[in-house]
Coordinates of C-alpha atoms and ligand atoms in Angstrom, one line a residue:
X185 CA -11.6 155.0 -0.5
X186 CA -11.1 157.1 -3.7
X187 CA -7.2 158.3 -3.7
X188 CA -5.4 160.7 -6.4
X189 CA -1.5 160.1 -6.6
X190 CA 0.0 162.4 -8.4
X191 CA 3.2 161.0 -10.3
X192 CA 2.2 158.2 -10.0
X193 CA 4.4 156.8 -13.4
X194 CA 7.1 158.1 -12.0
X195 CA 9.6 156.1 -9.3
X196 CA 8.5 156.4 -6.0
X197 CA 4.9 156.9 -7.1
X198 CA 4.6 153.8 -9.3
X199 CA 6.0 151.6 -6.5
X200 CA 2.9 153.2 -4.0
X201 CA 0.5 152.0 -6.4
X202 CA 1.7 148.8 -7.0
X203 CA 1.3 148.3 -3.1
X204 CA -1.1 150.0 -2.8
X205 CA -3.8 147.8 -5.6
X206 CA -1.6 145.0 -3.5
X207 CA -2.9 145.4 -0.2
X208 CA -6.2 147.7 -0.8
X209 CA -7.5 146.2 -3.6
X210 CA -10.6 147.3 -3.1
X211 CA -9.8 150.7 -3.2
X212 CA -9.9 153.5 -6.3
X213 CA -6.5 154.6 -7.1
X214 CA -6.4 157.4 -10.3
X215 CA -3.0 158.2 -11.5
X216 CA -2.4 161.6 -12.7
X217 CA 0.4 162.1 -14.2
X218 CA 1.8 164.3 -16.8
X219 CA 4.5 161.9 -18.2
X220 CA 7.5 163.7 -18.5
X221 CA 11.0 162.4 -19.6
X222 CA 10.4 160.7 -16.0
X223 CA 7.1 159.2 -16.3
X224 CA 6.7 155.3 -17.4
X225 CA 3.5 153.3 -17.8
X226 CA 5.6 150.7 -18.5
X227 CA 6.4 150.3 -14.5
X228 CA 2.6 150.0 -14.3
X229 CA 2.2 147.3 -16.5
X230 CA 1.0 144.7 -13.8
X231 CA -2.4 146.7 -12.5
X232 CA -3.2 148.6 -16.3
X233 CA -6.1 146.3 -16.5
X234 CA -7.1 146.4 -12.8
X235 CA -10.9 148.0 -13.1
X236 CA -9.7 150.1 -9.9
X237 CA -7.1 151.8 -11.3
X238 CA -7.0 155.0 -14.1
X239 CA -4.5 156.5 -15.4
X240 CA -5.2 160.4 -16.6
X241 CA -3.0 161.9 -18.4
X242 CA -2.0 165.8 -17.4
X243 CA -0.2 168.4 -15.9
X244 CA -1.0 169.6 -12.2
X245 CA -0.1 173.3 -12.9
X246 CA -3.1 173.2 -15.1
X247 CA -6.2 174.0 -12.8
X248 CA -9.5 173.9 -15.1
X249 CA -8.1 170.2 -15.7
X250 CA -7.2 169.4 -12.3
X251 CA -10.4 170.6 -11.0
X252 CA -12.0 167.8 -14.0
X253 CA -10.3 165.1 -12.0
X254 CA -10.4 165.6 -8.2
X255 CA -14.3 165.6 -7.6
X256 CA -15.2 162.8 -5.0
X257 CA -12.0 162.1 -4.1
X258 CA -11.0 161.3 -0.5
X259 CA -7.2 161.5 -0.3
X260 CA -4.5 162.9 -2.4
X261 CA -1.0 161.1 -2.0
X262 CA 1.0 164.3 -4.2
X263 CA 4.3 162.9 -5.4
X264 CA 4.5 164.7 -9.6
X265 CA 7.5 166.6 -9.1
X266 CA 10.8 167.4 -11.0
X267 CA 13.3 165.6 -8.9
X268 CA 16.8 165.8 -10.0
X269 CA 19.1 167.9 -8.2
X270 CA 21.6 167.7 -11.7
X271 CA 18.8 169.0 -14.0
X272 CA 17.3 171.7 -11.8
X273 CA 21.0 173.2 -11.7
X274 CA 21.0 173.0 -15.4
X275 CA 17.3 174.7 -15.8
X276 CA 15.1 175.6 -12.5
X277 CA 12.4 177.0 -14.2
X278 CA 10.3 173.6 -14.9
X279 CA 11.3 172.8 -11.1
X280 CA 9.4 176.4 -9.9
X281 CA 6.8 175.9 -11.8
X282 CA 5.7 172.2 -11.5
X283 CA 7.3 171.8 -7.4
X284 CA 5.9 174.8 -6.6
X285 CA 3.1 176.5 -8.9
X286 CA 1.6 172.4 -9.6
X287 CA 1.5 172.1 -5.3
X288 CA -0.4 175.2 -4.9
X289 CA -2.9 174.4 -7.5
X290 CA -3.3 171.1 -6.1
X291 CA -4.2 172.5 -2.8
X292 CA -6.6 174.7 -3.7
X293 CA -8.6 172.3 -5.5
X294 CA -8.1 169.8 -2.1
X295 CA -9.5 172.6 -0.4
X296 CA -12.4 173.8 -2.8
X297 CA -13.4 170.0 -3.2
X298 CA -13.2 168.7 0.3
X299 CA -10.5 166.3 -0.1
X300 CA -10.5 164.6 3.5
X301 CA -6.4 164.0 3.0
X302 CA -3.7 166.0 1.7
X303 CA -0.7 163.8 2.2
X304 CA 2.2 165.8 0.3
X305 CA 5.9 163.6 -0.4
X306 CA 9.0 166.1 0.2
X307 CA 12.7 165.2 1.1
X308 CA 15.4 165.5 3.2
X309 CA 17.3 168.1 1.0
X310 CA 15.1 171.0 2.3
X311 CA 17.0 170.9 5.6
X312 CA 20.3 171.4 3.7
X313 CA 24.1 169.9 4.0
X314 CA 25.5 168.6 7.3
X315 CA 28.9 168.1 8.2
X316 CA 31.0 165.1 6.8
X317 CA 32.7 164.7 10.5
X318 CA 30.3 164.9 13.1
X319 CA 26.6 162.7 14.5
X320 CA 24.4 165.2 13.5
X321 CA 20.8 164.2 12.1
X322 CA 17.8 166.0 10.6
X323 CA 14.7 166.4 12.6
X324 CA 11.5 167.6 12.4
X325 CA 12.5 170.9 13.9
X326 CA 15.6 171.1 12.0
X327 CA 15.7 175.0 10.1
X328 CA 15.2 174.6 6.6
X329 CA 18.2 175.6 4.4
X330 CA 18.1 174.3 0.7
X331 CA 21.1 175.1 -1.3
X332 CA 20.0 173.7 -5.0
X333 CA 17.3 175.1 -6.9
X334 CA 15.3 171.6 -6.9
X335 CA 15.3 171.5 -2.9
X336 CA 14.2 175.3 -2.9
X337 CA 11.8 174.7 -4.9
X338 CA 10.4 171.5 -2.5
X339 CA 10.8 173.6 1.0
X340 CA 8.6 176.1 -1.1
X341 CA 6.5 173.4 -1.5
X342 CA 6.3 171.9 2.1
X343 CA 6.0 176.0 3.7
X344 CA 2.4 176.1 0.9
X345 CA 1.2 173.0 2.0
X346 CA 1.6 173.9 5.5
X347 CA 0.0 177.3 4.8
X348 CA -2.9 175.5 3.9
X349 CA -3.3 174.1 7.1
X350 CA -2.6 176.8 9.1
X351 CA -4.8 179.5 7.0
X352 CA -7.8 177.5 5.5
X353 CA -7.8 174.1 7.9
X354 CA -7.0 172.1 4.7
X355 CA -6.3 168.3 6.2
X356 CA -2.8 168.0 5.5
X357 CA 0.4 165.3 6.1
X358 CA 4.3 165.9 4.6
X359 CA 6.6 162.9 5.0
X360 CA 10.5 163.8 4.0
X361 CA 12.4 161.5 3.2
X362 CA 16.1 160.5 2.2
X363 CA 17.2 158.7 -1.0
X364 CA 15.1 156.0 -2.3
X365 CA 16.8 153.0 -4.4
X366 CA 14.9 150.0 -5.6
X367 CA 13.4 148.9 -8.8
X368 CA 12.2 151.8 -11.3
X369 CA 14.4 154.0 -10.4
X370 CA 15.0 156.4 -13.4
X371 CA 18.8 155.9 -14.4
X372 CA 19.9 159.5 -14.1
X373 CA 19.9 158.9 -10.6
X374 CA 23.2 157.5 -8.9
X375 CA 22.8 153.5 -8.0
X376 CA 20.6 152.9 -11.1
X377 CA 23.2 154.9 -12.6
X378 CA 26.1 153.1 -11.9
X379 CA 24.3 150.0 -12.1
X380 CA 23.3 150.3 -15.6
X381 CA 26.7 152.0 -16.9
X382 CA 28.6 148.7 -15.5
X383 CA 25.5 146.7 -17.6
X384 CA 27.0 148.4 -20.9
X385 CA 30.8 148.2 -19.4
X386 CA 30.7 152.2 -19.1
X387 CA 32.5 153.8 -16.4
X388 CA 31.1 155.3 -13.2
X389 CA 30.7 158.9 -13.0
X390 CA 31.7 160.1 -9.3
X391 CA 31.2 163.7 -8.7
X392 CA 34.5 165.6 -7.0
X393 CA 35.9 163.3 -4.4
X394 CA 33.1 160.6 -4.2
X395 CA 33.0 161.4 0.2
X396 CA 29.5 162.4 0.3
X397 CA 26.9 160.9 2.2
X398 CA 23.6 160.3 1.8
X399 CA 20.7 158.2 4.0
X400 CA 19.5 155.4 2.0
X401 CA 16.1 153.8 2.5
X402 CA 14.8 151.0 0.1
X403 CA 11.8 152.2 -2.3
X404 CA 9.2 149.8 -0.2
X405 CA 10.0 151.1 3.2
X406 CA 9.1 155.0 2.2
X407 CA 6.1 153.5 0.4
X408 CA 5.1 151.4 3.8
X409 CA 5.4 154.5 5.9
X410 CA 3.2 156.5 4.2
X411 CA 0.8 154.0 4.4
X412 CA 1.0 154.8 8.4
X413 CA 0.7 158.7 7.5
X414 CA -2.4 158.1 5.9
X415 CA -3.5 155.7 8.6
X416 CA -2.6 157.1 11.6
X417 CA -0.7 160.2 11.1
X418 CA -1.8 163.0 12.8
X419 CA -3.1 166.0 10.6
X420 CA -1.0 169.3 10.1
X421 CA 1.9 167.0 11.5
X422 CA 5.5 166.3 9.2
X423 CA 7.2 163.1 9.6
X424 CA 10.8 162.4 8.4
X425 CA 11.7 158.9 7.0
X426 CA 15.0 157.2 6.6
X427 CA 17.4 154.3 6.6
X428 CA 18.8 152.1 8.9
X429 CA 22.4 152.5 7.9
X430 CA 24.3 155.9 8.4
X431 CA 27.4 157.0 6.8
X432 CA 28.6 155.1 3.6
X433 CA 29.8 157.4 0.9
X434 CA 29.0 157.4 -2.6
X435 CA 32.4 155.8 -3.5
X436 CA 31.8 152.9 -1.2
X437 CA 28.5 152.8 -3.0
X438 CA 30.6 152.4 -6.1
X439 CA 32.8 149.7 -5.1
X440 CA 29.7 147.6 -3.3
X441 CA 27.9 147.4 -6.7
X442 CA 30.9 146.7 -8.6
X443 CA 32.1 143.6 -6.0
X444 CA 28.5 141.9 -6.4
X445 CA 28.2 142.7 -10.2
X446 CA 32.0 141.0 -9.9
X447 CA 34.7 143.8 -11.6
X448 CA 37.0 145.9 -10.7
X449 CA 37.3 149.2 -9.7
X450 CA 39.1 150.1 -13.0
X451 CA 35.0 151.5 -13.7
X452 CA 35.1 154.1 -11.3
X453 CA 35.8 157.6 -13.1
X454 CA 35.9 160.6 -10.9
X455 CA 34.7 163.7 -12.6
X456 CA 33.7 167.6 -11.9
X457 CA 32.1 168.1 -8.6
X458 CA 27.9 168.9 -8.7
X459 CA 28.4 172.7 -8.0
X460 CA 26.9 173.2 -4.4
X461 CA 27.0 169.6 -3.8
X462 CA 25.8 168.6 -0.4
X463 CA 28.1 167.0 1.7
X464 CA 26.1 164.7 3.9
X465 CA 22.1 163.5 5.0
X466 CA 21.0 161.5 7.9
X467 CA 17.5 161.4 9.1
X468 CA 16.8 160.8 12.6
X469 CA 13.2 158.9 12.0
X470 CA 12.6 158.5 15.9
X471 CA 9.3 160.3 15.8
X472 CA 7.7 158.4 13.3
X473 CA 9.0 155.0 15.2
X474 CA 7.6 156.4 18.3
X475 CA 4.4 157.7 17.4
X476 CA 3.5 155.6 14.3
X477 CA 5.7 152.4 14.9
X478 CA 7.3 152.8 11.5
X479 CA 11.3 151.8 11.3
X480 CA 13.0 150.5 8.1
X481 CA 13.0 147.1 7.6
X482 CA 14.9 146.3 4.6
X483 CA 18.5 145.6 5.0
X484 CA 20.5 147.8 2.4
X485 CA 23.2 145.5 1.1
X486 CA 21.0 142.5 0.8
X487 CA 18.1 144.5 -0.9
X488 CA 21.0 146.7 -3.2
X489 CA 22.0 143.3 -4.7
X490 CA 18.3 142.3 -5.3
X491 CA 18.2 145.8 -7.4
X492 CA 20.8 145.1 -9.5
X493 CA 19.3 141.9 -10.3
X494 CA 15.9 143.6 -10.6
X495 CA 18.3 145.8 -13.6
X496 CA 20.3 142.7 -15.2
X497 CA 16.1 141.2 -15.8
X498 CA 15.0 144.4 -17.0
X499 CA 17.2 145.2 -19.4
X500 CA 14.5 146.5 -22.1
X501 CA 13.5 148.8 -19.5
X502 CA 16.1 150.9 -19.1
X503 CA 17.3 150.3 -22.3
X504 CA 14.5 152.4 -24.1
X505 CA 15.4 154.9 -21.8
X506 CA 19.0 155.4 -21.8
X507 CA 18.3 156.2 -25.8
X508 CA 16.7 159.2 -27.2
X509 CA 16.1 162.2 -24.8
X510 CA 18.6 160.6 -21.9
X511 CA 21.6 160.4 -24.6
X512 CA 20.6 163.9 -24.9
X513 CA 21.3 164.7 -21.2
X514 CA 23.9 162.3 -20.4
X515 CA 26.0 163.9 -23.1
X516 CA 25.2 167.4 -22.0
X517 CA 26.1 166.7 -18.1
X518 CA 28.9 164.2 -18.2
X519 CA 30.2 164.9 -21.8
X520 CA 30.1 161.2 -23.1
X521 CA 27.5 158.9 -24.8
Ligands
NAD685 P1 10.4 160.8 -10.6 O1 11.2 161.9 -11.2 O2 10.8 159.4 -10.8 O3 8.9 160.9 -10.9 C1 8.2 162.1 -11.0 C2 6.8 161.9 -11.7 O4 6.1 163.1 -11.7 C3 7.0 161.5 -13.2 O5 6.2 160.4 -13.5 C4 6.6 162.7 -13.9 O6 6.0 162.4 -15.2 C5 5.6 163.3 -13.0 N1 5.4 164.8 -13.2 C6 6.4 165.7 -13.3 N2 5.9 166.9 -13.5 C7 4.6 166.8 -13.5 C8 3.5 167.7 -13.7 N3 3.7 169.0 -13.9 N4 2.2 167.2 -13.6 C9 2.0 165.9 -13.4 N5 3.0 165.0 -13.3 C10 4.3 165.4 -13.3 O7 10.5 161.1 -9.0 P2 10.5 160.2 -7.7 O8 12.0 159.9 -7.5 O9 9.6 159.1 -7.9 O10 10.1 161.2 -6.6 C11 8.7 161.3 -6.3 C12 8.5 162.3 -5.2 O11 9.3 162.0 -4.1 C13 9.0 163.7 -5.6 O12 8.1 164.7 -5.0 C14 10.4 163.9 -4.9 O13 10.7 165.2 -4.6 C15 10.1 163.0 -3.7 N6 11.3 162.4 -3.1 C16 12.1 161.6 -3.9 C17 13.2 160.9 -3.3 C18 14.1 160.0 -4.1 O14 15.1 159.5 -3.6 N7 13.8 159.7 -5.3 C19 13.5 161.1 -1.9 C20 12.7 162.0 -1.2 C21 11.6 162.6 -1.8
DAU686 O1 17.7 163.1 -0.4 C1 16.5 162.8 -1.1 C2 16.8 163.2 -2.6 O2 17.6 162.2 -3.1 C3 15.5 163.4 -3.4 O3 14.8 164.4 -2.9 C4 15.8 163.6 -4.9 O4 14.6 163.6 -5.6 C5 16.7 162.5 -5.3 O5 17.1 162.7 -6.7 C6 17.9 162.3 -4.5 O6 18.8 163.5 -4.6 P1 20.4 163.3 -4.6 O7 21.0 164.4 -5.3 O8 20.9 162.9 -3.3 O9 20.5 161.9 -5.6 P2 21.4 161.5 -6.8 O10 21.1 160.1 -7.1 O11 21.3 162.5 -7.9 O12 22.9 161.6 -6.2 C7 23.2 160.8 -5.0 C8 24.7 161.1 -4.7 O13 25.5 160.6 -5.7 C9 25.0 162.6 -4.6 O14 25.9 162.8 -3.6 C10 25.5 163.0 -5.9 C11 26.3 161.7 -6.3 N1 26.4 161.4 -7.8 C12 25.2 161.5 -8.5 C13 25.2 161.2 -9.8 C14 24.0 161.3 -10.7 C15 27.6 161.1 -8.3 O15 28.6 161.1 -7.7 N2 27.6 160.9 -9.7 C16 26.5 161.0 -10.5 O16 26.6 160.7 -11.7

């Protein structure tokens, strides 16, 4: 089998293909990938010389090149996206154009070239904010309601993709999911965030009053149940992926890092709220347990303490990145270097 992943030097997408080489090797993985601010070959240093894999370098608003790469292959896995929620409030336009104008390109070269799988990556944030006091869980009928422009631009997204499907037959899947932590996780986002500020004994930035919720899921469990999309997912169908634990806020995020890395909470700085910050996310994944067998398997205290190792033993990882263009932005949204 011949895939595409899009973004694939990114996060989540770097962590697919490192599984994916892993337990497919015989299959042909091409990376496409434009390499933003986001995108690291670095995380793909272990399979660079693997004959199956390729990395092209390009941007998938840009169709003449996009049609170039796409002949003869069987599945695309579509993860290039802008994805942080702090940035797209800052400036949404790169988030319309590459979320939303890059998707639709993609799928109509799937469609012109046959591709036999269109298996597109969204998130949780489409469905909106729940309430912080009450059970409630996202579903796959849940109304769509996003209230920044990065998870407008992803429902636009998800309604294309499903447009394509419905309209021209294109072969489609969309997993959304909740928020990933694990190794490779670009440090603008929170854990790696507060991981690596506590690394350089630099305080934690917790946005208004540090109560909101979110449903975690460790990087390999998303990556493991997209797997069974493209296995045995049923086509035009959507499938929403989470973690086992419900309900810890970001501040008791804070203070769990801080008691394994071993300080105190002196490093916890509360600071201006994210304007239209959602309160709180929780998947309810029982259709993709009950149709696909997926459920999460990695426990997320015992695998948020192997991340912060995975950070203290990559230090010149993150390091190149929290210099240059990140200095840039950290200044510009939290007003400190
Ligand atoms: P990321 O920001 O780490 O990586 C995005 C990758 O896309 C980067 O390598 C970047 O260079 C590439 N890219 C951006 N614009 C491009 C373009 N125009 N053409 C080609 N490549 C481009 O993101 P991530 O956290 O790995 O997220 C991957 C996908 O998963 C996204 O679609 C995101 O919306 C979705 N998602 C993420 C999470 C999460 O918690 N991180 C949760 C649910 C869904
Ligand atoms: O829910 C899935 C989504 O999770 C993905 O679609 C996005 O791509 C991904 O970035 C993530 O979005 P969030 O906005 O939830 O993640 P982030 O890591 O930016 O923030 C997590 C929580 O921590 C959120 O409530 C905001 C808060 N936060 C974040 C940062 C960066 C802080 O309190 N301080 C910070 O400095």
């Amino acid at each position: 089998m011949k895939l595409l992943v899009t973004g694939g030097a990114g996060f989540i997408g770097s962590n697919f293909i490192l599984y994916w080489l892993n337990n497919y090797p015989q299959d042909k993985i091409i990376n496409l990938d434009k390499l933003t601010y986001a995108g690291n070959l670095e995380n793909l240093k272990k399979v660079e010389k693997n004959s199956n894999y390729t990395f092209v370098k390009g941007n998938i608003c840009d169709a003449e090149f996009i049609e170039g790469v796409i002949r003869e292959i069987d599945v695309i896995v579509h993860f290039a996206a802008e994805s942080h929620v702090d940035r797209s409030i800052r400036e949404p336009s790169d988030f319309v154009m590459t979320n939303v104008v890059g998707t639709q390109v993609l799928l109509d070269a799937a469609l012109k070239n046959g591709v036999k799988r269109f298996h597109h990556i969204s998130t949780d944030e489409v469905f909106g904010s729940l309430n912080l006091n009450d059970s409630s869980k996202f579903n796959e009928r849940t109304n769509y309601n996003p209230r920044s422009p990065y998870s407008a631009s992803k429902a636009s997204a998800d309604h294309l993709v499903r447009v394509y499907y419905y309209t021209y037959n294109l072969p489609i899947t969309i997993t959304n999911c909740s928020n990933n932590f694990g190794s490779y996780q670009f440090p603008e986002k929170f854990i790696p965030l507060a991981i690596t500020n506590i690394l350089e004994n630099k305080k934690v930035p917790v946005y208004g009053d540090g109560l909101y919720i979110r449903d975690w899921l460790y990087v390999e469990d998303h990556v493991r149940a997209i797997d069974l999309v493209l296995e045995k997912g049923k086509i035009g169908e959507t499938y929403l992926i989470g973690g086992m634990l419900n309900n810890i806020s970001n501040i008791d995020i804070v203070k769990k890092i801080l008691k394994f890395m071993d300080k105190d909470e002196d490093y916890i700085e509360f600071v201006k709220d994210r304007p239209g910050h959602d309160r709180r996310y929780s998947v309810d994944w029982s259709k993709i347990k009950s149709e696909l067998g997926w459920q999460p398997k990695y426990d997320f205290e015992i695998w948020l303490e192997k991340t912060i190792d995975w950070y203290k033993e990559n230090e010149d990882w993150w390091k190149k990145i929290k210099t240059g263009e990140y200095s840039k932005y950290y200044q510009e949204q939290y007003g400190q270097t």
